[in-house]
Short mmCIF file of C-alpha atoms and ligand atoms in Angstrom, two decimals:
data_model
loop_
_atom_site.label_atom_id
_atom_site.label_comp_id
_atom_site.label_asym_id
_atom_site.label_seq_id
_atom_site.Cartn_x
_atom_site.Cartn_y
_atom_site.Cartn_z
CA MET A 1 31.96 -11.58 35.50
CA ASN A 2 30.44 -8.70 37.44
CA GLN A 3 26.85 -8.41 36.32
CA LYS A 4 26.20 -4.95 37.72
CA ASP A 5 25.12 -2.38 35.15
CA LEU A 6 24.61 -4.92 32.38
CA HIS A 7 21.82 -2.68 31.12
CA LEU A 8 24.36 0.01 30.23
CA LYS A 9 26.13 -2.30 27.78
CA SER A 10 25.51 -1.93 24.08
CA ALA A 11 24.29 -4.81 21.93
CA CYS A 12 27.79 -5.14 20.43
CA GLU A 13 29.28 -5.42 23.94
CA ILE A 14 26.73 -7.98 25.13
CA SER A 15 27.25 -10.10 22.05
CA ASN A 16 31.03 -10.05 22.56
CA LEU A 17 30.65 -11.10 26.20
CA VAL A 18 28.39 -14.02 25.29
CA ASN A 19 30.45 -15.17 22.30
CA SER A 20 33.63 -15.12 24.41
CA LYS A 21 31.79 -17.12 27.09
CA GLN A 22 32.29 -14.47 29.78
CA ILE A 23 28.60 -14.59 30.57
CA LEU A 24 25.69 -16.88 29.81
CA ALA A 25 22.74 -15.70 27.74
CA VAL A 26 20.51 -17.16 30.46
CA ASP A 27 22.05 -14.80 33.05
CA ILE A 28 21.51 -11.86 30.71
CA ALA A 29 17.89 -12.90 30.25
CA LYS A 30 17.34 -13.13 34.02
CA TYR A 31 18.94 -9.70 34.56
CA PHE A 32 16.89 -7.92 31.88
CA LEU A 33 13.64 -9.68 32.81
CA LYS A 34 14.06 -8.56 36.41
CA ARG A 35 14.75 -5.00 35.32
CA ALA A 36 11.78 -4.97 32.93
CA HIS A 37 9.42 -6.21 35.66
CA GLU A 38 10.78 -3.61 38.11
CA LEU A 39 10.46 -0.61 35.82
CA ASN A 40 7.51 -1.45 33.59
CA PRO A 41 4.82 -0.54 36.14
CA LYS A 42 6.28 2.98 36.10
CA LEU A 43 6.87 3.31 32.33
CA ASN A 44 4.29 1.03 30.66
CA ALA A 45 6.75 0.30 27.84
CA PHE A 46 5.72 -3.35 27.51
CA ASN A 47 2.29 -4.82 26.81
CA SER A 48 3.75 -8.19 27.72
CA ILE A 49 7.08 -9.39 29.09
CA THR A 50 7.83 -12.78 27.59
CA ASP A 51 9.64 -14.50 30.51
CA ASP A 52 9.24 -18.12 29.41
CA LEU A 53 10.17 -17.44 25.80
CA ALA A 54 13.21 -15.33 26.79
CA LEU A 55 14.57 -18.03 29.10
CA LYS A 56 13.92 -20.80 26.59
CA GLN A 57 15.63 -18.89 23.77
CA ALA A 58 18.54 -17.90 26.04
CA LYS A 59 19.12 -21.55 26.95
CA GLU A 60 19.22 -22.47 23.27
CA ILE A 61 21.68 -19.66 22.59
CA ASP A 62 23.99 -20.96 25.34
CA GLU A 63 23.84 -24.43 23.78
CA ARG A 64 24.79 -23.01 20.37
CA ILE A 65 27.69 -21.04 21.86
CA ALA A 66 28.85 -24.15 23.76
CA LYS A 67 28.96 -26.00 20.42
CA GLY A 68 31.33 -23.34 19.07
CA GLU A 69 28.96 -21.09 17.09
CA ASN A 70 29.72 -17.38 16.86
CA LEU A 71 26.51 -15.32 16.71
CA PRO A 72 26.24 -11.65 15.69
CA LEU A 73 23.61 -10.91 18.37
CA ALA A 74 24.55 -13.54 20.95
CA GLY A 75 22.41 -13.10 24.07
CA VAL A 76 21.03 -9.68 23.09
CA PRO A 77 17.55 -8.92 24.51
CA ILE A 78 15.10 -7.43 22.01
CA ALA A 79 11.94 -5.43 22.68
CA VAL A 80 9.50 -6.05 19.82
CA LYS A 81 6.77 -3.58 18.88
CA ASP A 82 3.46 -5.28 19.54
CA ASN A 83 2.38 -5.16 15.90
CA MET A 84 4.88 -7.84 14.86
CA ASN A 85 4.09 -11.53 15.14
CA VAL A 86 6.26 -13.65 17.40
CA ILE A 87 4.84 -17.14 17.48
CA GLY A 88 3.07 -18.03 20.73
CA THR A 89 3.05 -14.43 22.03
CA LYS A 90 0.12 -12.05 22.10
CA THR A 91 0.18 -9.55 19.24
CA THR A 92 -2.34 -6.93 20.26
CA CYS A 93 -1.40 -3.81 18.25
CA SER A 94 -2.47 -2.10 21.51
CA SER A 95 -6.06 -2.58 20.38
CA LYS A 96 -9.01 -4.11 22.17
CA ILE A 97 -9.91 -5.87 18.95
CA LEU A 98 -6.73 -8.01 19.18
CA GLU A 99 -6.43 -8.05 22.98
CA ASN A 100 -6.37 -11.85 23.16
CA PHE A 101 -4.87 -12.68 19.79
CA VAL A 102 -1.92 -15.10 19.96
CA SER A 103 0.40 -15.21 16.94
CA THR A 104 0.33 -18.43 14.97
CA TYR A 105 3.40 -17.61 12.89
CA GLU A 106 6.71 -15.78 13.10
CA SER A 107 7.67 -12.50 11.37
CA THR A 108 10.70 -12.68 9.10
CA VAL A 109 12.50 -9.93 11.05
CA THR A 110 12.12 -11.63 14.40
CA GLN A 111 13.07 -15.02 12.99
CA LYS A 112 16.28 -13.46 11.66
CA LEU A 113 17.01 -11.95 15.07
CA TRP A 114 16.54 -15.28 16.85
CA ASN A 115 18.71 -17.04 14.26
CA ALA A 116 21.42 -14.45 14.98
CA GLY A 117 21.38 -15.29 18.71
CA ALA A 118 19.03 -12.62 20.09
CA PHE A 119 16.04 -13.36 22.35
CA CYS A 120 12.62 -11.81 22.85
CA LEU A 121 12.24 -9.79 26.04
CA GLY A 122 8.69 -8.62 25.42
CA LYS A 123 6.19 -6.85 23.19
CA THR A 124 6.01 -3.08 23.40
CA ASN A 125 3.17 -0.59 23.59
CA LEU A 126 2.12 1.58 20.61
CA ASP A 127 -0.62 3.84 19.41
CA GLU A 128 -3.44 1.51 18.36
CA PHE A 129 -2.47 -0.09 15.02
CA ALA A 130 0.48 2.38 14.89
CA MET A 131 -1.79 5.37 14.28
CA GLY A 132 -0.57 8.29 16.34
CA SER A 133 2.42 10.29 17.50
CA SER A 134 2.36 9.97 21.28
CA THR A 135 1.38 6.38 22.25
CA GLU A 136 -1.64 7.93 23.99
CA TYR A 137 -3.97 6.14 21.54
CA SER A 138 -3.02 2.75 23.02
CA ALA A 139 -5.99 0.81 24.45
CA PHE A 140 -3.71 -0.20 27.33
CA GLY A 141 -2.70 3.23 28.64
CA PRO A 142 0.12 5.51 27.51
CA THR A 143 3.85 4.82 27.78
CA LYS A 144 5.90 7.38 29.75
CA ASN A 145 8.97 9.25 28.57
CA PRO A 146 11.95 8.06 30.67
CA TYR A 147 13.36 11.61 30.76
CA ASN A 148 10.21 13.02 32.31
CA LEU A 149 7.30 10.84 33.34
CA GLU A 150 4.81 13.64 32.66
CA LYS A 151 5.75 13.69 28.97
CA VAL A 152 4.86 11.44 26.05
CA PRO A 153 7.56 9.19 24.56
CA GLY A 154 6.40 10.01 21.01
CA GLY A 155 4.73 7.49 18.79
CA SER A 156 3.55 5.32 17.47
CA SER A 157 6.49 3.11 18.56
CA GLY A 158 6.63 4.81 21.99
CA GLY A 159 7.02 1.56 23.92
CA SER A 160 10.06 0.45 21.92
CA ALA A 161 11.71 3.88 22.16
CA CYS A 162 11.07 4.03 25.90
CA ALA A 163 12.45 0.50 26.38
CA VAL A 164 15.79 1.38 24.75
CA SER A 165 15.99 4.85 26.31
CA ALA A 166 15.38 3.49 29.83
CA ARG A 167 17.86 0.70 29.10
CA LEU A 168 15.26 -2.02 29.50
CA ALA A 169 16.68 -3.49 26.28
CA PRO A 170 19.69 -2.46 24.16
CA LEU A 171 17.74 -2.94 20.92
CA ALA A 172 14.12 -2.72 19.86
CA LEU A 173 12.10 -3.11 16.70
CA GLY A 174 9.77 -0.36 15.53
CA SER A 175 7.67 0.29 12.46
CA ASP A 176 7.62 3.61 10.65
CA THR A 177 4.75 4.60 8.35
CA GLY A 178 5.06 8.37 8.72
CA GLY A 179 7.68 8.85 11.42
CA SER A 180 6.90 6.28 14.09
CA ILE A 181 10.51 5.21 14.58
CA ARG A 182 12.25 8.56 14.15
CA GLN A 183 9.93 10.80 16.17
CA PRO A 184 9.87 8.62 19.33
CA ALA A 185 13.64 8.09 18.98
CA SER A 186 13.98 11.87 18.98
CA PHE A 187 11.68 12.33 22.03
CA CYS A 188 13.53 9.60 23.95
CA GLY A 189 17.11 10.60 23.03
CA ILE A 190 18.14 7.48 21.12
CA VAL A 191 18.90 6.36 17.56
CA GLY A 192 15.98 5.33 15.32
CA LEU A 193 16.35 4.31 11.70
CA LYS A 194 13.69 4.01 9.03
CA PRO A 195 15.32 1.94 6.27
CA THR A 196 14.70 2.28 2.52
CA TYR A 197 11.26 0.91 1.64
CA GLY A 198 11.75 -2.76 0.79
CA LEU A 199 15.12 -3.25 2.49
CA VAL A 200 13.55 -5.05 5.47
CA SER A 201 10.81 -7.66 5.07
CA ARG A 202 7.37 -6.72 6.38
CA TYR A 203 6.17 -10.33 6.54
CA GLY A 204 4.54 -10.72 9.94
CA LEU A 205 4.10 -7.00 10.56
CA VAL A 206 0.42 -6.13 11.02
CA ALA A 207 -0.25 -3.84 8.07
CA PHE A 208 -1.27 -0.22 8.57
CA ALA A 209 -0.49 1.50 5.24
CA SER A 210 1.38 -1.07 3.17
CA SER A 211 3.00 1.29 0.66
CA LEU A 212 4.57 3.27 3.53
CA ASP A 213 5.20 0.81 6.39
CA GLN A 214 8.80 -0.14 7.07
CA ILE A 215 10.39 -1.96 10.03
CA GLY A 216 13.60 -0.61 11.54
CA PRO A 217 15.87 -0.54 14.60
CA PHE A 218 15.93 1.50 17.79
CA ALA A 219 19.36 1.51 19.42
CA MET A 220 21.54 3.29 21.96
CA ASN A 221 24.03 4.17 19.25
CA CYS A 222 24.60 3.97 15.48
CA GLU A 223 26.91 0.94 15.63
CA ASP A 224 24.17 -1.10 17.33
CA ALA A 225 21.60 0.10 14.77
CA ASN A 226 24.03 -0.95 12.03
CA LEU A 227 24.38 -4.37 13.63
CA MET A 228 20.62 -4.86 13.89
CA LEU A 229 19.98 -3.68 10.33
CA SER A 230 22.63 -6.02 8.99
CA VAL A 231 20.73 -8.91 10.62
CA ILE A 232 17.14 -7.97 9.71
CA SER A 233 17.63 -6.70 6.13
CA GLY A 234 17.66 -8.81 2.99
CA HIS A 235 15.35 -10.28 0.40
CA ASP A 236 12.32 -12.27 1.55
CA SER A 237 10.18 -14.18 -0.91
CA LYS A 238 7.26 -13.92 1.53
CA ASP A 239 7.07 -10.12 1.03
CA SER A 240 6.39 -9.04 -2.54
CA THR A 241 7.78 -5.54 -1.86
CA SER A 242 11.08 -6.90 -0.55
CA LEU A 243 14.16 -5.79 -2.50
CA ASN A 244 16.99 -7.96 -3.63
CA PHE A 245 19.76 -5.86 -2.11
CA LYS A 246 22.59 -6.93 0.15
CA PHE A 247 23.22 -4.49 3.00
CA ASN A 248 26.94 -4.40 3.70
CA ASN A 249 27.44 -5.44 7.32
CA ASN A 250 30.90 -3.97 7.93
CA LYS A 251 31.51 -1.90 11.04
CA LEU A 252 31.15 1.87 10.70
CA ASN A 253 34.36 3.84 10.26
CA LYS A 254 33.80 7.22 8.63
CA GLN A 255 36.05 9.77 10.35
CA ASP A 256 35.05 13.11 8.84
CA PHE A 257 32.74 14.83 6.36
CA LYS A 258 35.30 15.94 3.76
CA GLY A 259 33.60 16.10 0.36
CA LEU A 260 30.13 15.50 1.82
CA LYS A 261 27.34 17.68 0.43
CA VAL A 262 24.59 18.37 2.94
CA GLY A 263 21.29 20.03 2.08
CA VAL A 264 19.18 21.81 4.69
CA ILE A 265 15.53 21.85 3.60
CA LYS A 266 14.64 25.53 3.76
CA GLU A 267 10.89 25.18 4.23
CA LEU A 268 11.31 22.66 7.05
CA LYS A 269 13.98 24.67 8.84
CA LEU A 270 12.89 25.66 12.32
CA ASP A 271 13.35 29.18 13.61
CA GLU A 272 12.40 31.17 16.71
CA ASN A 273 8.95 31.87 15.21
CA ASN A 274 7.86 28.27 14.98
CA ALA A 275 10.02 26.36 17.48
CA LYS A 276 11.64 26.55 20.90
CA ALA A 277 14.91 28.48 21.00
CA ASP A 278 16.87 25.50 22.38
CA LEU A 279 15.70 23.32 19.55
CA VAL A 280 16.74 25.87 16.94
CA LYS A 281 20.10 26.39 18.67
CA ASN A 282 20.90 22.70 18.83
CA ILE A 283 20.04 22.08 15.19
CA ASN A 284 22.16 25.07 14.18
CA ASN A 285 25.04 23.77 16.32
CA SER A 286 24.70 20.43 14.54
CA ILE A 287 24.97 22.17 11.17
CA THR A 288 28.11 23.93 12.42
CA LEU A 289 29.57 20.59 13.48
CA PHE A 290 28.95 19.17 10.00
CA LYS A 291 30.87 22.14 8.56
CA GLU A 292 33.71 21.77 11.07
CA LEU A 293 34.07 18.14 10.06
CA GLY A 294 34.48 19.18 6.43
CA ALA A 295 30.97 19.09 4.95
CA GLU A 296 29.69 21.63 2.49
CA VAL A 297 26.27 22.72 3.78
CA LYS A 298 23.72 24.56 1.64
CA GLU A 299 20.06 25.45 1.96
CA ILE A 300 17.76 23.85 -0.55
CA SER A 301 14.15 24.55 -1.37
CA MET A 302 11.66 21.67 -1.55
CA PRO A 303 8.32 23.38 -2.03
CA ILE A 304 6.28 20.35 -3.07
CA ALA A 305 7.34 17.97 -0.30
CA SER A 306 7.12 20.57 2.44
CA LYS A 307 3.76 21.97 1.37
CA HIS A 308 1.86 18.87 0.26
CA ALA A 309 3.33 15.81 2.01
CA LEU A 310 1.09 15.97 5.07
CA ASP A 311 -2.14 16.33 3.03
CA CYS A 312 -1.04 13.60 0.69
CA TYR A 313 -0.15 11.24 3.56
CA TYR A 314 -3.43 11.77 5.36
CA ILE A 315 -5.29 10.57 2.27
CA ILE A 316 -3.03 7.65 1.32
CA ALA A 317 -2.37 6.26 4.81
CA PRO A 318 -6.04 6.19 5.94
CA ALA A 319 -7.11 4.82 2.52
CA GLU A 320 -4.71 1.89 2.82
CA ALA A 321 -5.56 1.47 6.51
CA SER A 322 -9.30 1.29 5.80
CA SER A 323 -8.64 -1.54 3.39
CA ASN A 324 -6.10 -3.36 5.62
CA LEU A 325 -8.30 -3.13 8.71
CA SER A 326 -11.36 -4.59 6.95
CA ARG A 327 -10.10 -8.04 8.00
CA TYR A 328 -11.10 -7.41 11.62
CA GLU A 329 -14.79 -8.30 11.57
CA GLY A 330 -15.13 -10.61 14.55
CA ALA A 331 -15.49 -13.74 12.44
CA ARG A 332 -12.00 -15.05 11.84
CA TYR A 333 -10.08 -13.73 14.84
CA GLY A 334 -10.05 -10.93 17.34
CA HIS A 335 -12.88 -9.49 19.39
CA ARG A 336 -16.41 -10.70 18.61
CA SER A 337 -19.33 -8.77 20.03
CA LEU A 338 -21.79 -10.75 22.13
CA LYS A 339 -24.57 -8.33 21.21
CA SER A 340 -24.85 -9.58 17.64
CA ASP A 341 -28.03 -11.17 16.33
CA THR A 342 -27.28 -11.00 12.58
CA LEU A 343 -24.03 -11.37 10.66
CA ALA A 344 -24.03 -7.71 9.63
CA ASN A 345 -24.58 -6.67 13.24
CA MET A 346 -21.77 -8.90 14.39
CA PHE A 347 -19.38 -7.11 12.03
CA ALA A 348 -20.64 -3.69 13.07
CA TYR A 349 -20.71 -4.28 16.84
CA SER A 350 -17.39 -6.14 16.90
CA ARG A 351 -15.69 -3.30 15.08
CA SER A 352 -17.33 -0.50 17.02
CA GLU A 353 -16.50 -2.15 20.36
CA GLY A 354 -13.00 -3.23 19.32
CA PHE A 355 -11.53 -0.17 17.60
CA GLY A 356 -10.60 3.07 19.36
CA LYS A 357 -11.44 6.62 18.35
CA GLU A 358 -8.42 7.43 16.18
CA VAL A 359 -8.58 4.14 14.27
CA LYS A 360 -12.27 4.73 13.55
CA ARG A 361 -11.48 8.25 12.35
CA ARG A 362 -8.90 6.89 9.89
CA ILE A 363 -11.22 4.15 8.61
CA ILE A 364 -13.92 6.72 7.92
CA ILE A 365 -11.52 9.14 6.16
CA GLY A 366 -9.98 6.31 4.15
CA THR A 367 -13.28 4.76 3.11
CA TYR A 368 -14.52 8.16 2.03
CA ALA A 369 -11.37 8.87 -0.01
CA LEU A 370 -11.70 5.51 -1.78
CA SER A 371 -15.42 5.68 -2.47
CA ALA A 372 -16.51 5.74 -6.12
CA GLY A 373 -17.44 9.42 -6.37
CA TYR A 374 -14.31 10.71 -4.62
CA TYR A 375 -11.55 8.31 -5.64
CA ASP A 376 -10.21 10.47 -8.48
CA ALA A 377 -10.44 13.70 -6.53
CA TYR A 378 -8.64 12.39 -3.43
CA TYR A 379 -6.83 9.08 -3.67
CA LYS A 380 -5.69 9.36 -7.28
CA LYS A 381 -4.68 13.00 -6.81
CA ALA A 382 -2.72 12.12 -3.66
CA GLN A 383 -0.86 9.38 -5.53
CA GLN A 384 0.03 11.86 -8.29
CA VAL A 385 1.33 14.37 -5.75
CA ARG A 386 3.27 11.56 -4.09
CA ARG A 387 5.06 10.94 -7.39
CA LEU A 388 5.98 14.64 -7.60
CA ILE A 389 7.37 14.51 -4.06
CA SER A 390 9.56 11.49 -4.91
CA GLU A 391 10.81 13.24 -8.03
CA GLU A 392 11.60 16.36 -6.05
CA PHE A 393 13.75 14.31 -3.67
CA MET A 394 15.53 12.53 -6.53
CA LYS A 395 16.34 15.88 -8.15
CA VAL A 396 17.76 17.23 -4.90
CA PHE A 397 19.86 14.10 -4.46
CA GLU A 398 21.57 14.84 -7.79
CA GLU A 399 23.32 17.61 -5.88
CA PHE A 400 23.36 16.43 -2.25
CA ASP A 401 24.52 13.28 -0.44
CA VAL A 402 22.33 13.79 2.56
CA LEU A 403 19.58 16.12 3.78
CA LEU A 404 19.29 17.49 7.29
CA THR A 405 16.29 18.62 9.36
CA ALA A 406 15.09 18.46 12.94
CA THR A 407 13.21 15.18 13.47
CA SER A 408 10.25 16.94 15.07
CA PRO A 409 9.17 20.57 15.43
CA THR A 410 8.99 20.06 19.22
CA THR A 411 10.54 18.06 22.00
CA ALA A 412 8.35 15.64 24.03
CA PHE A 413 5.03 17.26 24.94
CA SER A 414 2.79 16.73 27.97
CA PHE A 415 0.11 14.04 28.16
CA GLY A 416 -3.19 15.33 26.88
CA ALA A 417 -1.67 18.33 25.07
CA LYS A 418 -2.86 17.24 21.61
CA MET A 419 -5.47 14.61 22.38
CA ASN A 420 -8.43 16.79 21.56
CA ASP A 421 -6.91 18.21 18.42
CA PRO A 422 -6.13 15.50 15.84
CA LEU A 423 -4.74 18.03 13.37
CA ALA A 424 -2.19 19.26 15.91
CA MET A 425 -1.19 15.61 16.44
CA TYR A 426 -0.84 15.09 12.66
CA LEU A 427 1.42 18.14 12.41
CA CYS A 428 3.97 16.41 14.67
CA ASP A 429 5.12 14.45 11.63
CA ILE A 430 5.70 17.25 9.16
CA GLN A 431 9.47 16.56 9.14
CA THR A 432 9.22 12.78 8.82
CA ILE A 433 6.25 12.04 6.54
CA PRO A 434 7.76 13.24 3.21
CA ILE A 435 10.46 10.57 3.59
CA ASN A 436 7.95 7.69 3.78
CA LEU A 437 6.09 8.97 0.73
CA ALA A 438 9.35 8.82 -1.23
CA GLY A 439 10.47 5.48 0.30
CA LEU A 440 13.80 6.91 1.49
CA PRO A 441 16.03 5.92 4.40
CA ALA A 442 16.26 8.39 7.30
CA ILE A 443 17.68 8.35 10.81
CA SER A 444 17.04 10.30 13.98
CA ILE A 445 19.96 10.83 16.32
CA ASN A 446 20.23 12.79 19.54
CA CYS A 447 21.93 16.19 19.17
CA GLY A 448 21.31 17.76 22.57
CA PHE A 449 18.70 18.71 25.16
CA ASP A 450 16.31 21.59 25.72
CA ASP A 451 15.94 23.72 28.87
CA GLU A 452 13.69 21.04 30.43
CA ASN A 453 16.39 18.39 29.82
CA LEU A 454 14.29 16.80 27.07
CA PRO A 455 16.17 15.24 24.14
CA ILE A 456 16.36 16.88 20.71
CA GLY A 457 16.58 14.76 17.55
CA LEU A 458 18.42 15.50 14.33
CA GLU A 459 17.06 13.83 11.20
CA LEU A 460 19.32 12.85 8.30
CA ILE A 461 17.82 11.65 5.01
CA ALA A 462 19.64 9.74 2.25
CA PRO A 463 18.87 8.55 -1.29
CA PRO A 464 17.27 5.10 -1.72
CA LEU A 465 19.48 2.19 -0.61
CA LYS A 466 22.13 4.48 0.87
CA ASP A 467 21.26 3.18 4.35
CA LYS A 468 24.87 2.23 5.04
CA GLU A 469 26.17 5.65 4.01
CA LEU A 470 23.49 7.23 6.21
CA LEU A 471 24.61 5.19 9.21
CA GLU A 472 28.25 6.11 8.51
CA ILE A 473 27.37 9.82 8.53
CA ALA A 474 25.19 9.55 11.64
CA ASN A 475 27.89 7.55 13.44
CA CYS A 476 30.57 10.14 12.65
CA PHE A 477 28.22 12.87 13.92
CA GLU A 478 27.49 10.84 17.08
CA LYS A 479 31.21 10.41 17.82
CA ASN A 480 31.83 14.14 17.54
CA CYS A 481 28.66 15.58 19.06
CA VAL A 482 29.22 17.02 22.51
CA ALA A 483 25.75 15.92 23.63
CA GLY A 484 27.38 12.54 24.20
CA VAL A 485 25.41 9.61 25.53
CA PRO A 486 22.18 10.88 27.10
CA LYS A 487 21.50 9.95 30.70
CA CYS A 488 18.11 9.20 32.11
CA LEU A 489 16.39 7.15 34.77
N1 LIG B 1 2.01 9.68 13.35
C1 LIG B 1 1.77 9.16 12.04
C2 LIG B 1 0.37 8.64 11.94
O1 LIG B 1 -0.33 8.70 12.90
C3 LIG B 1 2.78 8.12 11.70
C4 LIG B 1 2.50 6.81 12.33
C5 LIG B 1 3.50 5.75 11.96
O2 LIG B 1 4.56 6.03 11.43
N2 LIG B 1 3.11 4.52 12.23
O3 LIG B 1 -0.05 8.15 10.92
#
């Protein structure tokens, strides 16, 4: 078959072509590897491109197809965020402390993808240890936004979002602790889904804040995200937070919003006073489209989540991070300082040389919040507020099927714009963080562009384990939204 423009094909299309033997997985691998090598110097989406692994896996896929197997992700290239272990590849978390660390085991999510016929194209850039909202905190330089190379791709999963947006790969894996799948998806004009906490195994994901972290898909469209989620979800005995829930892997087919009750969170609603006019207009147009397709849309007040989620998150996430990151001390793996003369110095120097500024900031905040004299005042209080936020969501879901907000208060911003102001960076996630605290599923989907041709993301939030329903709603919106398929690069 004609191999031109293979990068424009969706994962579903690629899989059909490979299963029906119209193209070999090896030829797909060669095509996407070439494209990744051509464009990566410009975009810096990948920390590493895994040529040998991709070709080896593709060959095995072709052998399985030749034997008559039918594989849900046959020959589909995957970009994997570089905080997930893929055996034999470097897993750096975009940190100097893990710069030369090679994974000795495989994550459950990636193993499931390979079993389903996909192959690994490479490992993508992120904010160091997934802490950040712009991918500028990577130790290996920032990733660029494919729509405008002067703008950030969002973060922390900026490399994965960029890879899908620039069509370097049809699917990518991201991790979302406070918005790191949805916000970069929004900045890069693609679909990003944060599943219900526990729906996807975190075994093999380098932990940031374990009670919030969740792995999910980046895709060009909802049907591809649905396909990826159906492969990666499911119970895993290696992850004690994994749920025993079977995600239904049917294709998406919702045609309208008749009978659907949509809540618009009043306090998170953007207006001309706090956001760009184009952003406000596009979100309002999206609300109109929901109504035209039959939904009943009402404003709803969520004072606790909107007022306290950010404060609560920036206690809980750093507290858990400070504990999770204590394992990097230069003794067992990762960077070891050559300056050390005593064991204590080795720990101190290895950590101070290996970690970047933002990671150090979080470790200090987290250690402080967990220290004996302050634990009750900060960490315990934050956990209590977190419970109130979850309860507020559950109450709202007694009346509504889905909640709607913008994914981010802005479109992609310029490099350097928030680097000297950590609080401004933290505010980027005001629309996404409440969802992680409550463990809910949420999706970001493109709903238009601003006057600089930068993508705008719409966020939809569903009750726990309604991930399928959420994808159905997002897919129906996608099919009817005039923004259509975004074009870039
Ligand atoms: N931007 C948020 C933070 O820096 C969220 C990061 C994430 O979801 N990994 O903590």
